[in-house]
XYZ file of C-alpha atoms in Angstrom:
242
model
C -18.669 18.741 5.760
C -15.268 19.560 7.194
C -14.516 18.393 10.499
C -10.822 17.366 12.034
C -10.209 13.826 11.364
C -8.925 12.300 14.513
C -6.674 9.638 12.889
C -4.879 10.059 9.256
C -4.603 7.790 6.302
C -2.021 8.254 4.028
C -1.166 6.044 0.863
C 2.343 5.361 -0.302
C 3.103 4.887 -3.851
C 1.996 8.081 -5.900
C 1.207 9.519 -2.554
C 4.445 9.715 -0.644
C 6.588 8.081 -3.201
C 6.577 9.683 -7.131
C 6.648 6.261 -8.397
C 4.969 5.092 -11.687
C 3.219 1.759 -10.480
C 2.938 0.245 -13.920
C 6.725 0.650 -14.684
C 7.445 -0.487 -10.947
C 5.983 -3.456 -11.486
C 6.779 -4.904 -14.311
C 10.354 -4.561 -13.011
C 9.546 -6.060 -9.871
C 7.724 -9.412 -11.535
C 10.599 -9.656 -13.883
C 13.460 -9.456 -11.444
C 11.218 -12.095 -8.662
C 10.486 -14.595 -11.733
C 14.406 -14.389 -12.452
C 15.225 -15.267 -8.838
C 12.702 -17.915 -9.310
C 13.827 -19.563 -12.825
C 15.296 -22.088 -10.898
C 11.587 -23.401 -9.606
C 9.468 -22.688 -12.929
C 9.550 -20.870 -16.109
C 9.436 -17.060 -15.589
C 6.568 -16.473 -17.891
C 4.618 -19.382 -15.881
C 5.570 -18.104 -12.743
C 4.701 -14.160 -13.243
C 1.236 -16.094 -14.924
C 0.825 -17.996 -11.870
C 1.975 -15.063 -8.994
C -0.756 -12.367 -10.538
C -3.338 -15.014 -10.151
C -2.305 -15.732 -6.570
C -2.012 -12.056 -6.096
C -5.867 -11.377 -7.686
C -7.204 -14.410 -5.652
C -5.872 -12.290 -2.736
C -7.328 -9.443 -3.419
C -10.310 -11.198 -4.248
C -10.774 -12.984 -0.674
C -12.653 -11.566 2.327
C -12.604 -14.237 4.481
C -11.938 -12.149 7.756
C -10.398 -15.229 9.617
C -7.813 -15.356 6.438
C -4.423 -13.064 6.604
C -3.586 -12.131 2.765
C -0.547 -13.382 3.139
C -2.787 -16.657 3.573
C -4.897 -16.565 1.015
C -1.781 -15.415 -1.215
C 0.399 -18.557 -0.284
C -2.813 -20.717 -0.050
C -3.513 -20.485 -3.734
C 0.346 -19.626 -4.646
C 1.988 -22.837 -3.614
C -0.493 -25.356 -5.328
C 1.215 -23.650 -8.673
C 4.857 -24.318 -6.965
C 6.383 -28.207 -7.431
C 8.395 -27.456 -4.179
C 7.677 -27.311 -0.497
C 6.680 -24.369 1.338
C 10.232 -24.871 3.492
C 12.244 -24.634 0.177
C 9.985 -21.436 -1.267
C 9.825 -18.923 2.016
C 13.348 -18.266 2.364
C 13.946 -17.952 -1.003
C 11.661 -15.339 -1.134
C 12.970 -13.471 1.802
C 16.440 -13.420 0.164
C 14.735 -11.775 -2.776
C 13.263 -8.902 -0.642
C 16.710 -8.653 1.437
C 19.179 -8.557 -2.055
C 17.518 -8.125 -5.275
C 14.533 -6.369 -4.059
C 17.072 -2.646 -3.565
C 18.150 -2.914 -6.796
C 14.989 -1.254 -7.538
C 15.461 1.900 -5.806
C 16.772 3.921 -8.970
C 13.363 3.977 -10.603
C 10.992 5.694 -7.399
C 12.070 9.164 -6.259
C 10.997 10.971 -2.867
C 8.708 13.728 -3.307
C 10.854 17.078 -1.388
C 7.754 17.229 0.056
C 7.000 14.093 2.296
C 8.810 15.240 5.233
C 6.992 18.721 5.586
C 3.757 16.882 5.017
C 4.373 14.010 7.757
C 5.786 16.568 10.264
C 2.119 19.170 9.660
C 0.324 15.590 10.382
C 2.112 15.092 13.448
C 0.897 18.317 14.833
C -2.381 16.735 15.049
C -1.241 14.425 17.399
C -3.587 12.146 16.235
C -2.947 8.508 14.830
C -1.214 8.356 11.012
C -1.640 5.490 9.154
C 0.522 4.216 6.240
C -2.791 2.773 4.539
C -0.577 0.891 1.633
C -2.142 -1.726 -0.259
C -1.271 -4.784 2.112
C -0.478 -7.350 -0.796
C 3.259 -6.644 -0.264
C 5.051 -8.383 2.707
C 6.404 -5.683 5.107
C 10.109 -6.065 3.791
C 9.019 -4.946 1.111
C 6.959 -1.863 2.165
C 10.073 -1.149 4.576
C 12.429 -0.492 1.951
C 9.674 1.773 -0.121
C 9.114 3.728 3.093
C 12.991 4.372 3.680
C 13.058 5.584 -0.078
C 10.524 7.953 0.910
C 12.503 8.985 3.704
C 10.059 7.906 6.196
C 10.212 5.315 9.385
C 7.968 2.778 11.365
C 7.842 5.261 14.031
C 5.788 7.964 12.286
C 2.997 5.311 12.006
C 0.429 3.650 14.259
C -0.139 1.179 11.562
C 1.328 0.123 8.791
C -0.791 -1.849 6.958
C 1.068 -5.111 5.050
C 0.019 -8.566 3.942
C 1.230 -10.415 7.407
C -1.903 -9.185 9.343
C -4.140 -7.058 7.205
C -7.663 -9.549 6.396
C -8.742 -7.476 3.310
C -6.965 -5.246 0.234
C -7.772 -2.361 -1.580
C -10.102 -1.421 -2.970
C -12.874 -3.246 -0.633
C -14.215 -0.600 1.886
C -13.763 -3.522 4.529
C -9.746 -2.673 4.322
C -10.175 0.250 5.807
C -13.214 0.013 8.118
C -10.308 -2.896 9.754
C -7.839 -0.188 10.034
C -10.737 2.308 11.957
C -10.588 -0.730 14.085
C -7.518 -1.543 14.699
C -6.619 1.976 15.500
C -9.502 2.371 17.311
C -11.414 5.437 15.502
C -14.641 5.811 13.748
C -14.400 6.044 9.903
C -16.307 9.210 9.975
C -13.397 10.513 11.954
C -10.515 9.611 9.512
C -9.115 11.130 6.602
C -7.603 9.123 4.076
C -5.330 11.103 1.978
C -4.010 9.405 -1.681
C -3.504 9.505 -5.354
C -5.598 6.154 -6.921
C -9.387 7.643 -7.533
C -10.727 3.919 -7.341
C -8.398 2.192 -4.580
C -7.895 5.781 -2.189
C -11.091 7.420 -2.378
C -13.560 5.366 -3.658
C -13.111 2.497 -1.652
C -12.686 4.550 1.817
C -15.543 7.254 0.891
C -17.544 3.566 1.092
C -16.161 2.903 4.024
C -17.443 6.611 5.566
C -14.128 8.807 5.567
C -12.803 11.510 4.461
C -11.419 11.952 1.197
C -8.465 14.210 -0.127
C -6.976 13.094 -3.602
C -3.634 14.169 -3.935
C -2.836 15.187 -7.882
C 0.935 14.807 -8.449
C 0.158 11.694 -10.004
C -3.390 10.685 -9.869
C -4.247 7.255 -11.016
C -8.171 6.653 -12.357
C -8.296 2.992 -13.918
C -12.325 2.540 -13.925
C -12.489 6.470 -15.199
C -15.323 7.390 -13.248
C -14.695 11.273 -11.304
C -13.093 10.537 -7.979
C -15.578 12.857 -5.822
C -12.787 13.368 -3.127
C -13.946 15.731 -0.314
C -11.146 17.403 -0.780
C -7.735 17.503 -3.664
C -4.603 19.004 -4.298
C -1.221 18.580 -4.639
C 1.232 16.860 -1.771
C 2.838 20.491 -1.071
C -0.661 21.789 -0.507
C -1.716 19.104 2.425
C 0.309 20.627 5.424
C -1.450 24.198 5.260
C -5.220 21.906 4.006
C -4.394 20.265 7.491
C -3.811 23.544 9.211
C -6.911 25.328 7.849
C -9.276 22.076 8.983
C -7.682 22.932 12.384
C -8.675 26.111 12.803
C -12.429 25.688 11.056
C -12.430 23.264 13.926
């Protein structure tokens, strides 16, 4: 059933960004363990950060921040105190972390799309997976040409509870933004994290195709699909079957 979602979800990597994850990543880990071969082994360390970063994903306490339950289980692996680790790790996101820039591009059509969902004038939501600290998401938005300012919420690691691909991730972003799930739309390109996870959670579904992602293989029943250029006149057409 179509109806006009009164807030809007949108994902960022794949989604906003053309970014392959996979290759992101593994240039991310490598370049954080070198910053950290001082502390541990990089081999040990990227071991030891992926199981912090799974035991985040993992937890649903909802009185427990990830970026708790990340440094909760991170710094037992660490032989250093928490005073010595946390601003090593913001000079990472504030020097090295750029460096990564050359290897995302901006899809041409971000801005078009962001400006069509303003015209709702209805909440938008950058509904990235919150196991990055918001440096980091920052400099991933400004690659993708957008701001804070587009957003209501932009969900990182510092105060979201739960992570992709739990449904409770985003039934805490209907509340924080104060709107029904039933009345959302969450827009993105991961079949399992995007629209599995939030069709559990009762919202709207449009897979975008640029650069879908399926890990678990299973189809993606999104309500809706096509590709990023398509969303602004998909928007406009729910508006006036409204």
């Amino acid at each position: 059933m179509k109806i006009l979602p009164k807030a809007i979800l949108f994902d960022l990597d794949g989604t906003l960004l053309n970014v392959d994850m996979d290759d992101f990543l593994g240039r991310y880990l490598k370049r954080l363990a070198v910053h950290f071969a001082h502390m541990m082994d990089p081999q040990e360390f990227v071991v030891n950060l992926m199981a912090s970063t799974q035991a985040m994903i993992e937890n649903r306490d909802p009185q427990k921040t990830n970026q708790e339950a990340f440094w909760e289980h991170f710094l037992t692996t660490l032989p250093h105190e928490p005073e010595t680790v946390y601003p090593h790790i913001d000079t990472f996101y504030q020097d090295i972390f750029p460096e990564l820039k050359p290897y995302v591009k901006p899809y041409p059509h971000t801005p078009e799309v962001l400006a069509s969902a303003t015209k709702h004038a209805c909440p938008l939501v950058l509904a990235t997976n919150p196991v990055f600290p918001l440096a980091a998401i920052r400099h991933r938005m400004n690659w993708a040409g957008l701001t804070e300012e587009q957003f209501a919420l932009v969900t990182s690691y510092e105060h979201m509870h739960y992570c992709k691909p739990h449904p409770e991730y985003y039934l805490e972003i209907a509340e924080r933004i104060d709107v029904a799930p039933q009345d959302c739309l969450m827009i993105g390109n991961d079949a399992d994290d995007d629209i599995r996870a939030a069709a559990k959670a009762g919202m709207q579904t449009y897979l975008v195709k640029d650069l879908v992602v399926n890990k678990s293989g299973k189809p993606p029943q999104a309500d809706f699909s096509g590709h990023i250029k398509d969303i602004p006149s998909f928007l406009e057409k729910l508006k006036e079957d409204s």
